Amino acid sequence: MTAPAATDRTSSARPFSYPRPGSSLHCGAVSLETLAKKYGTPLYVYSADQIIERLQMFQAAFAQREHLVCYAVKANSSLAILKLLAEHGAGFDIVSGGELERVLAAAPQATCRVVFSGVGKTAAEIDLALNAEILSFNVESEAELDLLADRARKLRKKARFSIRVNPDVFAETHPYISTGLHEHKFGVSMKTALAMYKCVAQNRWLEPHGISVHIGSQIASADPFGAALDRVHTLVRQLERAGIAINAIDAGGGLGIDYHARAFDPEKRVQAYAKAVNTALHGFQGKLLIEPGRFLVAQAGALLTRVVNVKRNGKKTFVVTDAAMNDLIRPALYQAYHEIVPVKPRAGKPRAVDVVGPVCETGDFFARDRALGPIQPGDLIALLDAGAYGMAQSSNYNTRPRPAEVLVEKSKARLIRRRETIADLLATEII
Ligand code: LLP
């Protein structure tokens, strides 16, 4: 990477840029230097404008058909972000009772737009969701359908459900986040799904709502989505022949972004995705649900961190930051790449460094042998595309309080989560 021709250091797919030559990195109109001074580091910074822009890209791409974007809460479950999305018409895909409690706290008006996925729903979680009158349960096994019927009968609440099918479609992505093959734990086969719908057709507490599918995450090409939905559509027809009407198809989430600095046009990607989905649905007239997570929030967020020191070991140079794997685990867990940019670029030749955190594990790194311009202790750097699965997967490993979070709306920044304190961490423990 070459040094500070600052404006081309970030692509237009990101809200982070250097507004003028020589200026520091901004989120929209807000300077990250100012935010670091005010709120400290490590700090997650998100652009509300970009999150809404991305939501609207999906809404526009599917405007021709009845649809609902159910944001996958797991990607970033901060209450302010849920509220923002709900205000712009989003529903939610949840995977736990805890995520439902978040929706209830942030946007109670949106519980009727919630779908509940996940392979291990407990009776207590099902009860919570039945009482909240969510839109639909994405059922992942025969045992779960039995449990749902049982809880619905006990609570005297009708449960709408979609069976999650496993289409046996290969999605080219990291093996830990691929879900659509028979060898994975998710969903049931098409054959089993057909039998399950038929089996409960007469159950007065269960109402078939749709069919759901989710083949994995960080998928760049639209083709696997088309292939999966093609199979789902075959099942719709089989069910129709059996007299079972399907009102909705839930196509899951998984559309990927480009973590590298290559030119990336998010709008084109959404349009290609919409085209593949619409083609595969062959004129299906029911409602389409989609569950994007990463695509809505990843590029809206950055993790801002201060360099604690720069250390040399033999030939290697280590830039040690005050953020660590507990704040952003994606590089350690999935060998994920995150672009790293200086907040105030210094003139000078780039050279290869490892960017690491202070946690006592060799796996605690953000980048290895990355060409970066000169960096000195005390400098601020930003890890880009960290809005999805960053804070949501953070932990207190090494008894490190988790970062604060700031949401930038137009030219205003506001704290949406205060930094944890050590007292917060110790509060639940008993000696
Ligand atoms: N729906 C279901 C049922 C899911 O399991 C997921 C993600 C989504 C929707 C949203 O997928 P997205 O649009 O965000 O790709 N922690 C990993 C990603 C795990 C994804 C898990 N399921 C990462 O940091 O890459």
XYZ file of C-alpha atoms and ligand atoms in Angstrom:
456
model
C 0.000 0.000 0.000
C 1.346 3.416 -0.829
C 1.352 6.307 1.611
C -1.058 9.129 2.010
C -2.779 9.829 -1.288
C -5.322 9.799 1.418
C -8.596 9.951 -0.465
C -8.064 6.703 -2.374
C -7.211 4.807 0.790
C -10.855 3.953 1.339
C -13.362 2.988 -1.288
C -16.656 4.768 -1.788
C -18.379 1.712 -0.321
C -17.261 3.009 3.066
C -18.344 6.069 5.011
C -14.771 6.648 6.234
C -12.645 9.065 4.248
C -10.171 11.929 4.370
C -12.283 14.901 3.281
C -9.350 17.037 2.118
C -5.722 16.285 1.325
C -3.858 16.469 4.620
C -6.941 16.072 6.789
C -7.535 13.225 9.198
C -9.925 10.303 8.788
C -13.617 11.170 9.193
C -16.855 9.227 9.483
C -19.157 11.376 7.384
C -18.484 14.873 8.693
C -17.142 13.756 12.072
C -13.419 13.556 12.812
C -12.247 10.293 14.352
C -9.521 12.183 16.223
C -12.210 14.164 18.010
C -14.161 11.015 18.826
C -11.061 9.292 20.232
C -10.375 12.304 22.447
C -13.937 12.437 23.692
C -14.733 8.756 24.152
C -11.330 7.056 24.360
C -10.147 3.935 22.518
C -10.751 1.218 21.483
C -13.963 2.625 20.078
C -16.465 1.301 17.562
C -17.757 4.030 15.244
C -20.746 3.470 12.945
C -22.405 5.521 10.251
C -26.194 5.512 10.641
C -26.501 7.003 7.166
C -24.747 4.098 5.544
C -26.800 1.506 7.428
C -29.998 3.095 6.159
C -28.594 3.470 2.661
C -27.843 -0.260 2.565
C -31.279 -1.193 3.907
C -32.868 0.966 1.242
C -30.785 -0.725 -1.471
C -32.515 -4.022 -0.654
C -35.912 -2.369 -0.272
C -35.534 -0.716 -3.687
C -34.225 -3.868 -5.378
C -37.309 -5.824 -4.253
C -39.800 -2.961 -4.529
C -41.708 -4.836 -7.258
C -42.735 -7.620 -4.928
C -44.105 -7.955 -1.409
C -41.027 -8.245 0.751
C -39.581 -7.723 4.205
C -35.941 -7.189 5.113
C -35.375 -8.998 8.416
C -32.018 -7.716 9.620
C -29.929 -10.512 11.191
C -29.537 -9.153 14.711
C -26.485 -11.306 15.409
C -24.350 -9.155 13.089
C -24.609 -6.150 15.378
C -27.196 -6.181 18.108
C -26.690 -2.712 19.590
C -30.068 -1.323 20.607
C -29.645 2.015 18.837
C -28.918 0.224 15.563
C -31.969 -2.021 15.947
C -34.123 1.026 16.639
C -32.729 2.842 13.615
C -33.415 -0.101 11.314
C -36.927 -0.658 12.695
C -37.763 3.005 12.120
C -36.905 2.491 8.461
C -39.171 -0.515 8.072
C -36.857 -3.429 8.821
C -37.935 -6.581 10.563
C -35.500 -8.841 12.390
C -34.037 -12.317 12.223
C -33.228 -13.475 15.742
C -31.520 -16.613 17.026
C -32.100 -16.446 20.779
C -34.455 -15.236 23.451
C -31.837 -12.634 24.272
C -31.992 -11.191 20.773
C -35.783 -11.067 21.052
C -35.449 -9.148 24.336
C -33.251 -6.682 22.444
C -35.917 -6.148 19.798
C -38.550 -5.769 22.541
C -36.377 -3.139 24.235
C -35.365 -1.201 21.126
C -38.353 -1.520 18.817
C -41.366 -3.237 20.410
C -43.518 -2.166 17.458
C -41.415 -4.410 15.231
C -41.928 -7.764 16.999
C -44.614 -8.599 14.433
C -41.776 -8.457 11.879
C -39.502 -10.945 13.678
C -38.476 -14.381 12.421
C -36.793 -16.770 14.824
C -33.997 -18.981 13.417
C -31.563 -21.329 15.158
C -31.074 -25.051 15.717
C -31.541 -25.156 19.478
C -34.540 -23.133 20.571
C -35.569 -23.949 24.136
C -39.139 -24.133 25.423
C -38.587 -20.903 27.349
C -37.382 -19.100 24.218
C -40.311 -20.428 22.195
C -42.746 -19.251 24.889
C -41.208 -15.793 24.894
C -41.585 -15.572 21.113
C -45.139 -16.945 21.105
C -46.169 -14.386 23.712
C -44.495 -11.621 21.693
C -46.503 -12.789 18.646
C -43.588 -12.826 16.255
C -44.112 -13.288 12.525
C -42.687 -16.794 12.142
C -40.482 -19.542 13.577
C -37.856 -20.916 11.218
C -38.011 -24.524 12.356
C -34.842 -26.568 11.965
C -35.855 -30.126 12.934
C -38.768 -32.496 13.517
C -38.177 -32.379 17.263
C -38.383 -28.591 17.207
C -41.677 -28.688 15.319
C -43.074 -31.066 17.966
C -41.876 -28.756 20.723
C -43.360 -25.711 18.978
C -46.724 -27.468 18.621
C -46.627 -28.447 22.275
C -45.802 -24.940 23.533
C -48.367 -23.321 21.200
C -51.089 -25.657 22.498
C -50.130 -24.968 26.124
C -50.124 -21.189 25.629
C -53.158 -21.344 23.326
C -51.301 -19.240 20.747
C -51.153 -20.185 17.096
C -47.563 -20.544 15.861
C -46.708 -19.558 12.322
C -43.731 -21.545 11.075
C -41.416 -21.992 8.106
C -39.305 -25.093 7.809
C -35.667 -24.339 7.154
C -34.518 -26.571 4.352
C -30.956 -27.548 3.716
C -30.667 -27.324 -0.076
C -27.262 -29.049 -0.299
C -25.817 -26.110 -2.192
C -22.157 -25.227 -1.930
C -21.454 -21.587 -1.129
C -17.874 -20.541 -1.606
C -16.967 -19.059 1.745
C -15.037 -19.826 4.911
C -15.932 -23.353 6.160
C -17.000 -22.007 9.578
C -19.728 -19.844 8.021
C -21.002 -22.174 5.306
C -24.332 -23.750 6.267
C -26.141 -25.106 3.208
C -24.661 -28.603 2.802
C -26.091 -31.834 4.196
C -22.964 -32.230 6.323
C -23.930 -29.071 8.253
C -26.195 -29.017 11.300
C -28.731 -26.604 9.772
C -32.207 -27.270 8.394
C -33.729 -30.510 7.094
C -33.668 -32.158 3.662
C -36.332 -31.279 1.089
C -37.855 -34.728 1.517
C -38.096 -34.414 5.292
C -39.534 -30.897 4.967
C -42.302 -32.136 2.677
C -43.188 -34.899 5.133
C -43.146 -32.449 8.054
C -45.556 -29.988 6.393
C -47.917 -32.856 5.552
C -47.687 -34.310 9.032
C -48.791 -31.145 10.827
C -51.271 -29.935 8.203
C -54.201 -30.697 10.530
C -52.649 -29.275 13.705
C -54.786 -26.353 14.819
C -51.911 -24.729 16.726
C -49.520 -24.660 13.802
C -49.891 -22.522 10.709
C -47.526 -23.086 7.781
C -46.226 -19.655 6.841
C -43.338 -20.289 4.523
C -40.145 -22.077 3.671
C -36.788 -20.768 4.780
C -33.247 -21.339 3.621
C -29.867 -19.885 4.530
C -26.758 -21.241 2.859
C -23.980 -19.325 4.566
C -22.363 -15.969 5.015
C -19.946 -13.694 3.131
C -21.044 -15.075 -0.256
C -19.956 -12.807 -3.103
C -21.652 -14.454 -6.057
C -25.404 -14.395 -6.611
C -25.392 -17.899 -8.172
C -25.601 -20.049 -5.017
C -28.586 -17.997 -3.806
C -30.337 -18.690 -7.113
C -29.491 -22.406 -6.923
C -30.836 -22.696 -3.363
C -34.064 -20.848 -4.146
C -34.613 -22.907 -7.250
C -34.826 -25.951 -4.985
C -37.059 -24.145 -2.546
C -39.387 -23.292 -5.398
C -39.633 -26.959 -6.365
C -40.774 -27.674 -2.810
C -43.378 -24.892 -3.017
C -44.892 -26.635 -6.030
C -44.853 -30.034 -4.341
C -46.623 -28.537 -1.344
C -49.209 -26.851 -3.545
C -49.944 -30.210 -5.135
C -50.470 -31.575 -1.628
C -52.940 -28.757 -0.905
C -50.583 -26.830 1.399
C -50.321 -23.138 0.562
C -47.066 -21.337 1.204
C -47.344 -17.606 1.836
C -43.705 -16.684 2.164
C -40.203 -17.665 1.174
C -37.393 -16.639 3.479
C -34.196 -16.547 1.437
C -31.918 -16.063 4.463
C -28.948 -13.744 4.583
C -25.368 -14.146 3.475
C -24.661 -11.582 0.790
C -20.993 -10.671 1.161
C -19.065 -7.435 0.979
C -15.543 -6.805 -0.296
C -13.168 -6.485 2.631
C -10.280 -5.495 0.363
C -9.830 -1.990 -0.941
C -10.785 -3.027 -4.474
C -13.501 -1.027 -6.155
C -16.763 -2.490 -4.921
C -20.201 -1.328 -5.911
C -22.693 -2.429 -3.244
C -25.689 -1.370 -5.285
C -24.643 -3.527 -8.240
C -24.156 -6.477 -5.913
C -27.614 -6.094 -4.421
C -29.135 -5.816 -7.882
C -27.391 -8.979 -9.093
C -28.609 -10.739 -5.943
C -32.185 -9.521 -6.462
C -32.090 -10.676 -10.065
C -30.932 -14.169 -9.086
C -33.564 -14.384 -6.340
C -36.412 -13.171 -8.544
C -35.456 -15.491 -11.391
C -35.296 -18.512 -9.108
C -38.699 -17.737 -7.614
C -40.374 -18.173 -11.023
C -43.238 -15.799 -10.455
C -43.950 -16.940 -6.869
C -46.593 -14.455 -5.706
C -46.109 -14.716 -1.949
C -43.984 -12.594 0.310
C -40.206 -12.653 0.129
C -38.228 -12.349 3.344
C -34.484 -11.804 3.382
C -32.157 -11.794 6.380
C -29.075 -9.727 5.559
C -26.750 -8.903 8.432
C -23.220 -8.148 7.303
C -24.215 -6.312 4.142
C -26.143 -3.717 6.130
C -23.677 -2.960 8.899
C -20.144 -4.222 8.141
C -18.882 -1.334 6.076
C -20.697 1.230 8.195
C -18.389 0.465 11.112
C -14.741 0.852 12.054
C -12.796 -0.069 15.149
C -10.704 2.905 16.198
C -7.625 2.027 18.205
C -4.502 3.747 19.516
C -1.008 2.395 18.990
C 0.483 1.519 22.379
C 3.960 0.821 21.063
C 5.957 -0.271 18.066
C 8.228 -3.180 18.823
C 10.949 -4.903 16.823
C 11.822 -8.599 17.187
C 14.618 -9.518 14.792
C 13.307 -8.803 11.320
C 9.703 -8.329 12.399
C 8.021 -5.095 13.393
C 4.953 -5.288 15.616
C 2.504 -2.439 15.920
C 0.807 -3.085 19.276
C -2.641 -1.522 19.601
C -4.960 -0.976 22.538
C -7.606 -3.091 20.753
C -7.231 -6.858 20.766
C -8.788 -10.114 19.608
C -11.400 -9.797 22.352
C -12.668 -6.607 20.659
C -12.568 -7.945 17.079
C -12.005 -11.675 16.733
C -12.575 -12.070 12.992
C -8.886 -12.134 11.936
C -8.036 -14.703 14.621
C -11.113 -16.866 14.059
C -11.628 -16.803 10.303
C -8.267 -15.486 9.074
C -10.359 -12.498 7.997
C -8.812 -9.483 6.301
C -9.608 -5.987 7.563
C -8.220 -2.920 5.868
C -6.156 -0.824 8.284
C -5.728 2.904 7.753
C -4.026 5.632 9.763
C -6.263 8.362 11.143
C -3.578 10.941 10.410
C -1.287 9.577 7.714
C 2.444 10.298 8.065
C 4.685 10.878 5.088
C 7.179 8.112 4.399
C 7.644 4.717 2.804
C 5.289 1.871 3.700
C 6.765 -1.295 5.145
C 5.553 -4.668 6.299
C 4.376 -4.834 9.903
C 2.222 -7.103 12.060
C -0.609 -5.275 13.785
C -1.314 -7.058 17.066
C -3.209 -6.615 20.312
C -1.924 -6.966 23.870
C -3.646 -10.312 24.616
C -1.367 -13.190 25.582
C -1.879 -15.318 22.474
C -0.032 -15.427 19.184
C -3.482 -15.572 17.551
C -4.115 -12.035 18.762
C -3.399 -10.230 15.525
C -5.273 -7.944 13.151
C -2.842 -8.163 10.238
C 0.376 -9.960 9.385
C 3.085 -8.633 7.082
C 0.845 -5.735 6.077
C 2.473 -2.828 4.202
C 1.581 0.278 6.179
C 2.979 3.794 6.155
C 5.052 5.009 9.121
C 3.301 4.494 12.459
C 4.411 5.775 15.851
C 3.277 5.061 19.392
C 0.265 7.213 20.228
C -1.029 7.230 16.625
C -4.630 6.323 15.932
C -5.457 3.676 13.358
C -8.803 2.364 12.122
C -9.750 -1.218 11.296
C -12.346 -0.888 8.570
C -15.450 -2.964 7.767
C -15.763 -3.900 11.421
C -19.454 -3.061 11.890
C -20.618 -6.678 11.530
C -19.577 -9.470 13.881
C -17.159 -7.109 15.636
C -18.744 -5.823 18.826
C -21.295 -8.643 18.595
C -18.539 -11.246 18.996
C -16.462 -9.335 21.513
C -15.594 -10.810 24.892
C -13.925 -9.939 28.165
C -10.953 -12.257 27.611
C -7.957 -11.096 29.649
C -10.457 -9.137 31.801
C -10.608 -6.429 29.184
C -13.673 -4.179 29.335
C -15.400 -4.050 25.968
C -15.228 -0.893 23.828
C -17.685 1.975 23.734
C -19.776 2.516 20.599
C -20.629 5.744 18.797
C -23.244 6.273 16.111
C -22.724 9.058 13.601
C -25.861 10.546 12.056
C -25.125 13.234 9.468
C -22.773 15.608 11.298
C -23.655 14.428 14.819
C -22.053 11.670 16.836
C -23.621 10.146 19.913
C -22.578 7.504 22.370
C -24.781 4.418 21.998
C -22.935 2.199 24.468
C -20.641 3.383 27.214
C -17.310 1.669 27.727
C -17.496 -1.208 30.181
C -15.741 -0.773 33.492
C -13.852 -3.345 35.505
C -16.616 -2.976 38.089
C -19.144 -4.124 35.421
C -17.012 -7.191 34.819
C -16.682 -8.148 38.467
C -20.306 -7.407 39.343
C -21.680 -10.872 38.556
C -19.065 -12.833 40.466
C -19.277 -14.360 43.913
C -16.222 -14.982 46.050
N -29.763 -15.756 8.726
C -29.249 -16.808 9.380
C -30.119 -17.943 9.683
C -27.886 -16.813 9.736
O -27.383 -17.866 10.365
C -27.080 -15.700 9.419
C -25.667 -15.656 9.811
C -27.676 -14.603 8.758
C -29.020 -14.670 8.420
C -26.918 -13.362 8.395
O -25.864 -13.631 7.533
P -25.057 -12.384 6.893
O -26.002 -11.658 5.979
O -24.585 -11.541 7.988
O -23.936 -13.042 6.155
N -19.321 -14.410 12.479
C -19.124 -14.670 11.068
C -20.441 -14.747 10.322
C -21.410 -15.734 10.918
C -22.727 -15.768 10.203
C -23.713 -16.602 10.947
N -25.055 -16.610 10.403
C -18.191 -13.621 10.490
O -17.720 -12.744 11.227
O -17.866 -13.673 9.298
